């Protein structure tokens, strides 16, 4: 066989090199185009909107003028009918919006209940208000859980406040097989042993008949009491877990924080964290029976 002509080899090498350079250039162009596509699209999109905005504006203004002129040719009856239809649609949308807000609030409260702290020796039972009397709206209500769920008289009841914290509502008064009656912090039948978080002083919480607010009684007369001090459960009672939030100390009608009774005990007023009108879902801390 004759060896290849050197000239042909050079020509073949040149053709291969030329083809490779073309392929490389195409690949580089594709990469550049893909890399710059988003930037180009964003810039071109903004430019096209700016360019077309005067035309769109003119079209919208012309459409508004045409609609206004068209309304002038309608009769009063047609205009009244259109206004009534618009009002009905507005009312429907407002109702749907209120319903969605209510569902959102219920969802928030249920999520807050699921995150309530677990207390050693207690098991939370989740419930919902079943019935509520207008005459005793803030004092008591009936829930849809009872003896079969492990609820017993004296068990503590909590519900989420506006900040999503589980705070004390009251305690169970009596139970049936499937329901239970809750007496709240605004009932003179509700009594709790409490502790002031800062001073660590203990007292008894009950509703003040004359002040119409919950009162903390039987505090040491020589104690120091401050407005805004947090009140929590002391955990002395076997039905009551320790450290659950109840409210804050406030000034009484005379402007004082504490009132000394019989030169032996101090008494302070408290504002509960819970808003009774907003309570719907709650949890009952039931005592866990050791296995």
mmCIF file of C-alpha atoms in Angstrom:
data_model
loop_
_atom_site.group_PDB
_atom_site.id
_atom_site.type_symbol
_atom_site.label_atom_id
_atom_site.label_comp_id
_atom_site.label_asym_id
_atom_site.label_seq_id
_atom_site.Cartn_x
_atom_site.Cartn_y
_atom_site.Cartn_z
ATOM 1 C CA UNK A 1 0.000 0.000 0.000
ATOM 2 C CA UNK A 2 1.124 3.500 -0.773
ATOM 3 C CA UNK A 3 1.535 5.819 2.109
ATOM 4 C CA UNK A 4 -0.995 8.686 2.256
ATOM 5 C CA UNK A 5 -0.002 11.832 0.530
ATOM 6 C CA UNK A 6 1.151 14.392 3.143
ATOM 7 C CA UNK A 7 -0.909 17.034 1.388
ATOM 8 C CA UNK A 8 -4.090 14.966 1.749
ATOM 9 C CA UNK A 9 -3.360 14.369 5.427
ATOM 10 C CA UNK A 10 -2.999 18.106 5.998
ATOM 11 C CA UNK A 11 -6.263 18.778 4.178
ATOM 12 C CA UNK A 12 -8.070 16.079 6.209
ATOM 13 C CA UNK A 13 -6.697 17.501 9.489
ATOM 14 C CA UNK A 14 -7.743 21.002 8.493
ATOM 15 C CA UNK A 15 -11.287 19.802 7.715
ATOM 16 C CA UNK A 16 -11.545 18.007 11.090
ATOM 17 C CA UNK A 17 -10.235 21.040 12.924
ATOM 18 C CA UNK A 18 -12.691 23.285 11.126
ATOM 19 C CA UNK A 19 -15.607 20.989 11.983
ATOM 20 C CA UNK A 20 -14.596 20.817 15.653
ATOM 21 C CA UNK A 21 -14.302 24.589 15.849
ATOM 22 C CA UNK A 22 -17.795 24.994 14.392
ATOM 23 C CA UNK A 23 -19.270 22.522 16.892
ATOM 24 C CA UNK A 24 -17.467 24.279 19.737
ATOM 25 C CA UNK A 25 -18.776 27.660 18.615
ATOM 26 C CA UNK A 26 -22.333 26.317 18.440
ATOM 27 C CA UNK A 27 -22.060 24.822 21.941
ATOM 28 C CA UNK A 28 -20.697 28.109 23.339
ATOM 29 C CA UNK A 29 -23.502 30.066 21.663
ATOM 30 C CA UNK A 30 -26.134 27.722 23.117
ATOM 31 C CA UNK A 31 -24.639 28.069 26.613
ATOM 32 C CA UNK A 32 -24.522 31.860 26.341
ATOM 33 C CA UNK A 33 -28.102 32.009 25.079
ATOM 34 C CA UNK A 34 -29.396 29.757 27.873
ATOM 35 C CA UNK A 35 -27.456 31.660 30.519
ATOM 36 C CA UNK A 36 -28.700 35.035 29.361
ATOM 37 C CA UNK A 37 -32.269 33.982 28.584
ATOM 38 C CA UNK A 38 -33.721 34.923 31.955
ATOM 39 C CA UNK A 39 -32.008 38.283 32.107
ATOM 40 C CA UNK A 40 -32.959 39.042 28.514
ATOM 41 C CA UNK A 41 -36.546 37.987 29.128
ATOM 42 C CA UNK A 42 -36.842 40.144 32.259
ATOM 43 C CA UNK A 43 -35.342 43.188 30.559
ATOM 44 C CA UNK A 44 -37.418 42.745 27.400
ATOM 45 C CA UNK A 45 -40.586 42.128 29.423
ATOM 46 C CA UNK A 46 -40.088 45.357 31.378
ATOM 47 C CA UNK A 47 -39.322 47.268 28.192
ATOM 48 C CA UNK A 48 -42.409 45.899 26.423
ATOM 49 C CA UNK A 49 -44.668 46.802 29.361
ATOM 50 C CA UNK A 50 -43.300 50.336 29.466
ATOM 51 C CA UNK A 51 -43.740 50.645 25.712
ATOM 52 C CA UNK A 52 -47.330 49.349 25.734
ATOM 53 C CA UNK A 53 -48.507 51.067 28.923
ATOM 54 C CA UNK A 54 -49.727 54.273 27.185
ATOM 55 C CA UNK A 55 -51.843 52.210 24.804
ATOM 56 C CA UNK A 56 -53.297 50.110 27.624
ATOM 57 C CA UNK A 57 -54.003 53.272 29.640
ATOM 58 C CA UNK A 58 -55.851 54.842 26.722
ATOM 59 C CA UNK A 59 -57.886 51.685 26.220
ATOM 60 C CA UNK A 60 -58.876 51.539 29.899
ATOM 61 C CA UNK A 61 -59.851 55.216 29.958
ATOM 62 C CA UNK A 62 -61.903 54.785 26.787
ATOM 63 C CA UNK A 63 -63.611 51.739 28.261
ATOM 64 C CA UNK A 64 -64.443 53.645 31.473
ATOM 65 C CA UNK A 65 -65.881 56.556 29.506
ATOM 66 C CA UNK A 66 -67.940 54.204 27.370
ATOM 67 C CA UNK A 67 -69.299 52.444 30.463
ATOM 68 C CA UNK A 68 -70.158 55.816 32.045
ATOM 69 C CA UNK A 69 -71.949 56.965 28.912
ATOM 70 C CA UNK A 70 -73.766 53.630 28.773
ATOM 71 C CA UNK A 71 -75.031 54.083 32.312
ATOM 72 C CA UNK A 72 -76.598 57.405 31.328
ATOM 73 C CA UNK A 73 -78.862 55.599 28.865
ATOM 74 C CA UNK A 74 -80.124 53.125 31.484
ATOM 75 C CA UNK A 75 -83.393 53.737 33.244
ATOM 76 C CA UNK A 76 -83.611 54.409 36.957
ATOM 77 C CA UNK A 77 -85.136 50.970 37.428
ATOM 78 C CA UNK A 78 -82.195 49.272 35.675
ATOM 79 C CA UNK A 79 -79.684 51.294 37.706
ATOM 80 C CA UNK A 80 -81.498 50.415 40.942
ATOM 81 C CA UNK A 81 -81.512 46.748 39.926
ATOM 82 C CA UNK A 82 -77.770 46.833 39.202
ATOM 83 C CA UNK A 83 -77.080 48.607 42.495
ATOM 84 C CA UNK A 84 -79.118 46.005 44.411
ATOM 85 C CA UNK A 85 -77.252 43.172 42.676
ATOM 86 C CA UNK A 86 -73.915 44.805 43.532
ATOM 87 C CA UNK A 87 -74.964 45.232 47.175
ATOM 88 C CA UNK A 88 -75.988 41.570 47.377
ATOM 89 C CA UNK A 89 -72.637 40.486 45.930
ATOM 90 C CA UNK A 90 -70.819 42.747 48.377
ATOM 91 C CA UNK A 91 -72.759 41.249 51.306
ATOM 92 C CA UNK A 92 -72.023 37.726 50.080
ATOM 93 C CA UNK A 93 -68.300 38.429 49.826
ATOM 94 C CA UNK A 94 -68.261 40.036 53.283
ATOM 95 C CA UNK A 95 -70.006 36.975 54.735
ATOM 96 C CA UNK A 96 -67.530 34.616 53.083
ATOM 97 C CA UNK A 97 -64.633 36.739 54.325
ATOM 98 C CA UNK A 98 -65.988 36.688 57.894
ATOM 99 C CA UNK A 99 -66.452 32.913 57.666
ATOM 100 C CA UNK A 100 -62.873 32.431 56.492
ATOM 101 C CA UNK A 101 -61.590 34.628 59.323
ATOM 102 C CA UNK A 102 -63.609 32.591 61.814
ATOM 103 C CA UNK A 103 -62.244 29.320 60.455
ATOM 104 C CA UNK A 104 -58.715 30.722 60.569
ATOM 105 C CA UNK A 105 -59.173 31.751 64.216
ATOM 106 C CA UNK A 106 -60.575 28.333 65.128
ATOM 107 C CA UNK A 107 -57.640 26.657 63.405
ATOM 108 C CA UNK A 108 -55.203 28.847 65.394
ATOM 109 C CA UNK A 109 -56.874 27.957 68.682
ATOM 110 C CA UNK A 110 -56.891 24.246 67.908
ATOM 111 C CA UNK A 111 -53.189 24.350 67.015
ATOM 112 C CA UNK A 112 -52.479 26.177 70.270
ATOM 113 C CA UNK A 113 -54.345 23.504 72.239
ATOM 114 C CA UNK A 114 -52.289 20.762 70.613
ATOM 115 C CA UNK A 115 -49.134 22.428 71.932
ATOM 116 C CA UNK A 116 -50.251 22.699 75.588
ATOM 117 C CA UNK A 117 -47.556 21.586 78.038
ATOM 118 C CA UNK A 118 -47.663 17.994 79.287
ATOM 119 C CA UNK A 119 -47.638 17.779 83.068
ATOM 120 C CA UNK A 120 -46.344 14.777 84.964
ATOM 121 C CA UNK A 121 -49.238 12.789 86.384
ATOM 122 C CA UNK A 122 -51.861 14.534 84.215
ATOM 123 C CA UNK A 123 -53.443 13.807 80.855
ATOM 124 C CA UNK A 124 -55.122 16.584 78.802
ATOM 125 C CA UNK A 125 -58.569 15.815 77.413
ATOM 126 C CA UNK A 126 -59.622 18.121 74.576
ATOM 127 C CA UNK A 127 -63.209 19.353 74.538
ATOM 128 C CA UNK A 128 -65.619 21.889 73.053
ATOM 129 C CA UNK A 129 -68.344 23.965 74.651
ATOM 130 C CA UNK A 130 -71.674 22.196 74.230
ATOM 131 C CA UNK A 131 -74.171 24.595 75.836
ATOM 132 C CA UNK A 132 -73.932 28.029 77.394
ATOM 133 C CA UNK A 133 -76.617 30.116 79.109
ATOM 134 C CA UNK A 134 -76.866 33.843 78.445
ATOM 135 C CA UNK A 135 -77.584 34.511 82.120
ATOM 136 C CA UNK A 136 -74.371 32.761 83.257
ATOM 137 C CA UNK A 137 -72.279 33.305 80.123
ATOM 138 C CA UNK A 138 -69.043 34.123 81.948
ATOM 139 C CA UNK A 139 -69.622 31.982 85.048
ATOM 140 C CA UNK A 140 -70.282 28.481 83.701
ATOM 141 C CA UNK A 141 -70.867 26.305 80.645
ATOM 142 C CA UNK A 142 -71.178 22.632 79.668
ATOM 143 C CA UNK A 143 -68.568 20.767 77.583
ATOM 144 C CA UNK A 144 -68.914 17.650 75.424
ATOM 145 C CA UNK A 145 -66.602 15.403 77.477
ATOM 146 C CA UNK A 146 -67.373 13.641 80.723
ATOM 147 C CA UNK A 147 -66.747 10.725 83.048
ATOM 148 C CA UNK A 148 -66.078 8.238 80.265
ATOM 149 C CA UNK A 149 -63.154 10.442 79.144
ATOM 150 C CA UNK A 150 -61.599 10.408 82.612
ATOM 151 C CA UNK A 151 -62.854 13.844 83.706
ATOM 152 C CA UNK A 152 -63.635 14.267 87.398
ATOM 153 C CA UNK A 153 -64.910 17.140 89.592
ATOM 154 C CA UNK A 154 -62.104 19.545 90.499
ATOM 155 C CA UNK A 155 -60.054 19.006 87.311
ATOM 156 C CA UNK A 156 -58.455 22.157 85.910
ATOM 157 C CA UNK A 157 -59.662 23.633 82.596
ATOM 158 C CA UNK A 158 -57.419 25.635 80.241
ATOM 159 C CA UNK A 159 -57.864 27.322 76.858
ATOM 160 C CA UNK A 160 -55.620 29.368 74.528
ATOM 161 C CA UNK A 161 -55.598 33.147 74.962
ATOM 162 C CA UNK A 162 -55.119 35.640 72.131
ATOM 163 C CA UNK A 163 -51.364 34.985 72.157
ATOM 164 C CA UNK A 164 -51.878 31.231 71.865
ATOM 165 C CA UNK A 165 -50.747 30.469 75.435
ATOM 166 C CA UNK A 166 -52.695 27.868 77.449
ATOM 167 C CA UNK A 167 -54.205 29.788 80.378
ATOM 168 C CA UNK A 168 -56.603 28.784 83.142
ATOM 169 C CA UNK A 169 -60.349 29.086 82.481
ATOM 170 C CA UNK A 170 -61.715 27.430 85.629
ATOM 171 C CA UNK A 171 -62.363 23.930 86.888
ATOM 172 C CA UNK A 172 -64.861 21.097 86.613
ATOM 173 C CA UNK A 173 -67.829 21.284 88.995
ATOM 174 C CA UNK A 174 -69.716 18.093 88.158
ATOM 175 C CA UNK A 175 -69.763 15.422 85.460
ATOM 176 C CA UNK A 176 -72.134 13.053 83.739
ATOM 177 C CA UNK A 177 -71.239 10.142 81.524
ATOM 178 C CA UNK A 178 -70.750 12.289 78.406
ATOM 179 C CA UNK A 179 -70.706 15.922 79.632
ATOM 180 C CA UNK A 180 -69.188 18.105 82.344
ATOM 181 C CA UNK A 181 -70.004 21.504 83.852
ATOM 182 C CA UNK A 182 -67.197 24.076 84.024
ATOM 183 C CA UNK A 183 -67.186 26.883 86.596
ATOM 184 C CA UNK A 184 -64.929 29.743 85.489
ATOM 185 C CA UNK A 185 -62.718 32.243 87.281
ATOM 186 C CA UNK A 186 -65.743 34.583 87.326
ATOM 187 C CA UNK A 187 -67.827 32.178 89.422
ATOM 188 C CA UNK A 188 -67.911 32.469 93.209
ATOM 189 C CA UNK A 189 -67.812 28.649 93.305
ATOM 190 C CA UNK A 190 -64.343 28.495 91.712
ATOM 191 C CA UNK A 191 -61.422 28.344 94.156
ATOM 192 C CA UNK A 192 -57.753 27.854 93.249
ATOM 193 C CA UNK A 193 -54.447 27.797 95.081
ATOM 194 C CA UNK A 194 -52.131 30.216 93.268
ATOM 195 C CA UNK A 195 -48.603 31.570 93.433
ATOM 196 C CA UNK A 196 -47.185 34.966 92.440
ATOM 197 C CA UNK A 197 -44.399 34.269 89.960
ATOM 198 C CA UNK A 198 -41.967 36.983 91.130
ATOM 199 C CA UNK A 199 -42.416 37.095 94.898
ATOM 200 C CA UNK A 200 -43.175 33.337 95.153
ATOM 201 C CA UNK A 201 -45.961 34.063 97.648
ATOM 202 C CA UNK A 202 -48.990 31.766 97.728
ATOM 203 C CA UNK A 203 -52.652 32.583 98.256
ATOM 204 C CA UNK A 204 -56.178 31.489 97.445
ATOM 205 C CA UNK A 205 -57.994 32.677 94.332
ATOM 206 C CA UNK A 206 -61.738 33.287 94.405
ATOM 207 C CA UNK A 207 -64.202 35.660 92.792
ATOM 208 C CA UNK A 208 -64.827 38.966 94.561
ATOM 209 C CA UNK A 209 -68.543 39.634 94.975
ATOM 210 C CA UNK A 210 -68.096 43.389 95.435
ATOM 211 C CA UNK A 211 -65.132 44.048 93.150
ATOM 212 C CA UNK A 212 -66.578 41.795 90.404
ATOM 213 C CA UNK A 213 -63.020 40.578 89.739
ATOM 214 C CA UNK A 214 -61.062 37.500 90.827
ATOM 215 C CA UNK A 215 -59.258 38.146 94.123
ATOM 216 C CA UNK A 216 -56.157 36.530 95.595
ATOM 217 C CA UNK A 217 -56.680 36.258 99.337
ATOM 218 C CA UNK A 218 -54.703 35.066 102.376
ATOM 219 C CA UNK A 219 -51.380 36.451 101.143
ATOM 220 C CA UNK A 220 -48.756 37.415 103.760
ATOM 221 C CA UNK A 221 -49.473 40.901 105.085
ATOM 222 C CA UNK A 222 -45.769 41.827 105.058
ATOM 223 C CA UNK A 223 -45.243 40.782 101.443
ATOM 224 C CA UNK A 224 -44.290 43.120 98.582
ATOM 225 C CA UNK A 225 -46.783 43.163 95.697
ATOM 226 C CA UNK A 226 -46.369 44.804 92.296
ATOM 227 C CA UNK A 227 -48.817 45.655 89.554
ATOM 228 C CA UNK A 228 -48.395 43.376 86.538
ATOM 229 C CA UNK A 229 -46.964 40.436 88.494
ATOM 230 C CA UNK A 230 -47.885 37.113 86.874
ATOM 231 C CA UNK A 231 -50.208 34.733 88.715
ATOM 232 C CA UNK A 232 -49.941 30.962 88.140
ATOM 233 C CA UNK A 233 -51.241 27.755 89.682
ATOM 234 C CA UNK A 234 -49.314 26.573 92.743
ATOM 235 C CA UNK A 235 -49.960 22.872 92.222
ATOM 236 C CA UNK A 236 -50.871 22.267 95.876
ATOM 237 C CA UNK A 237 -54.152 20.572 94.931
ATOM 238 C CA UNK A 238 -53.904 17.103 93.424
ATOM 239 C CA UNK A 239 -56.307 18.221 90.675
ATOM 240 C CA UNK A 240 -54.148 21.190 89.658
ATOM 241 C CA UNK A 241 -50.836 21.013 87.748
ATOM 242 C CA UNK A 242 -48.148 23.486 88.773
ATOM 243 C CA UNK A 243 -47.179 26.607 86.821
ATOM 244 C CA UNK A 244 -50.159 27.202 84.519
ATOM 245 C CA UNK A 245 -50.771 30.887 83.775
ATOM 246 C CA UNK A 246 -53.882 32.548 85.205
ATOM 247 C CA UNK A 247 -53.527 36.345 85.016
ATOM 248 C CA UNK A 248 -51.740 39.446 86.317
ATOM 249 C CA UNK A 249 -52.010 41.555 89.469
ATOM 250 C CA UNK A 250 -53.779 44.915 88.972
ATOM 251 C CA UNK A 251 -54.584 47.939 91.114
ATOM 252 C CA UNK A 252 -57.910 48.010 92.891
ATOM 253 C CA UNK A 253 -60.529 50.753 92.697
ATOM 254 C CA UNK A 254 -58.761 52.820 95.359
ATOM 255 C CA UNK A 255 -55.527 52.791 93.366
ATOM 256 C CA UNK A 256 -53.638 50.411 95.659
ATOM 257 C CA UNK A 257 -52.119 47.073 94.666
ATOM 258 C CA UNK A 258 -52.706 45.271 97.978
ATOM 259 C CA UNK A 259 -55.329 45.621 100.703
ATOM 260 C CA UNK A 260 -54.607 44.405 104.256
ATOM 261 C CA UNK A 261 -57.447 42.477 105.880
ATOM 262 C CA UNK A 262 -57.689 42.135 109.700
ATOM 263 C CA UNK A 263 -53.993 43.127 109.923
ATOM 264 C CA UNK A 264 -53.170 39.519 109.073
ATOM 265 C CA UNK A 265 -53.539 38.922 105.352
ATOM 266 C CA UNK A 266 -53.071 40.853 102.130
ATOM 267 C CA UNK A 267 -55.524 40.766 99.238
ATOM 268 C CA UNK A 268 -54.893 41.718 95.607
ATOM 269 C CA UNK A 269 -57.080 41.872 92.511
ATOM 270 C CA UNK A 270 -56.249 39.947 89.360
ATOM 271 C CA UNK A 271 -57.058 40.317 85.681
ATOM 272 C CA UNK A 272 -57.350 36.896 83.982
ATOM 273 C CA UNK A 273 -55.484 36.247 80.742
ATOM 274 C CA UNK A 274 -58.460 34.410 79.279
ATOM 275 C CA UNK A 275 -61.320 36.246 77.585
ATOM 276 C CA UNK A 276 -64.403 34.211 78.446
ATOM 277 C CA UNK A 277 -66.428 35.457 75.500
ATOM 278 C CA UNK A 278 -63.875 33.976 73.064
ATOM 279 C CA UNK A 279 -63.636 30.508 74.648
ATOM 280 C CA UNK A 280 -64.862 27.678 72.423
ATOM 281 C CA UNK A 281 -62.217 24.949 72.482
ATOM 282 C CA UNK A 282 -60.441 23.907 75.676
ATOM 283 C CA UNK A 283 -58.560 21.152 77.470
ATOM 284 C CA UNK A 284 -59.114 19.492 80.833
ATOM 285 C CA UNK A 285 -56.131 18.266 82.838
ATOM 286 C CA UNK A 286 -57.240 14.884 84.183
ATOM 287 C CA UNK A 287 -55.252 12.907 86.705
ATOM 288 C CA UNK A 288 -53.372 10.030 85.109
ATOM 289 C CA UNK A 289 -53.910 6.742 86.899
ATOM 290 C CA UNK A 290 -50.622 4.782 87.313
ATOM 291 C CA UNK A 291 -50.619 1.493 85.450
#
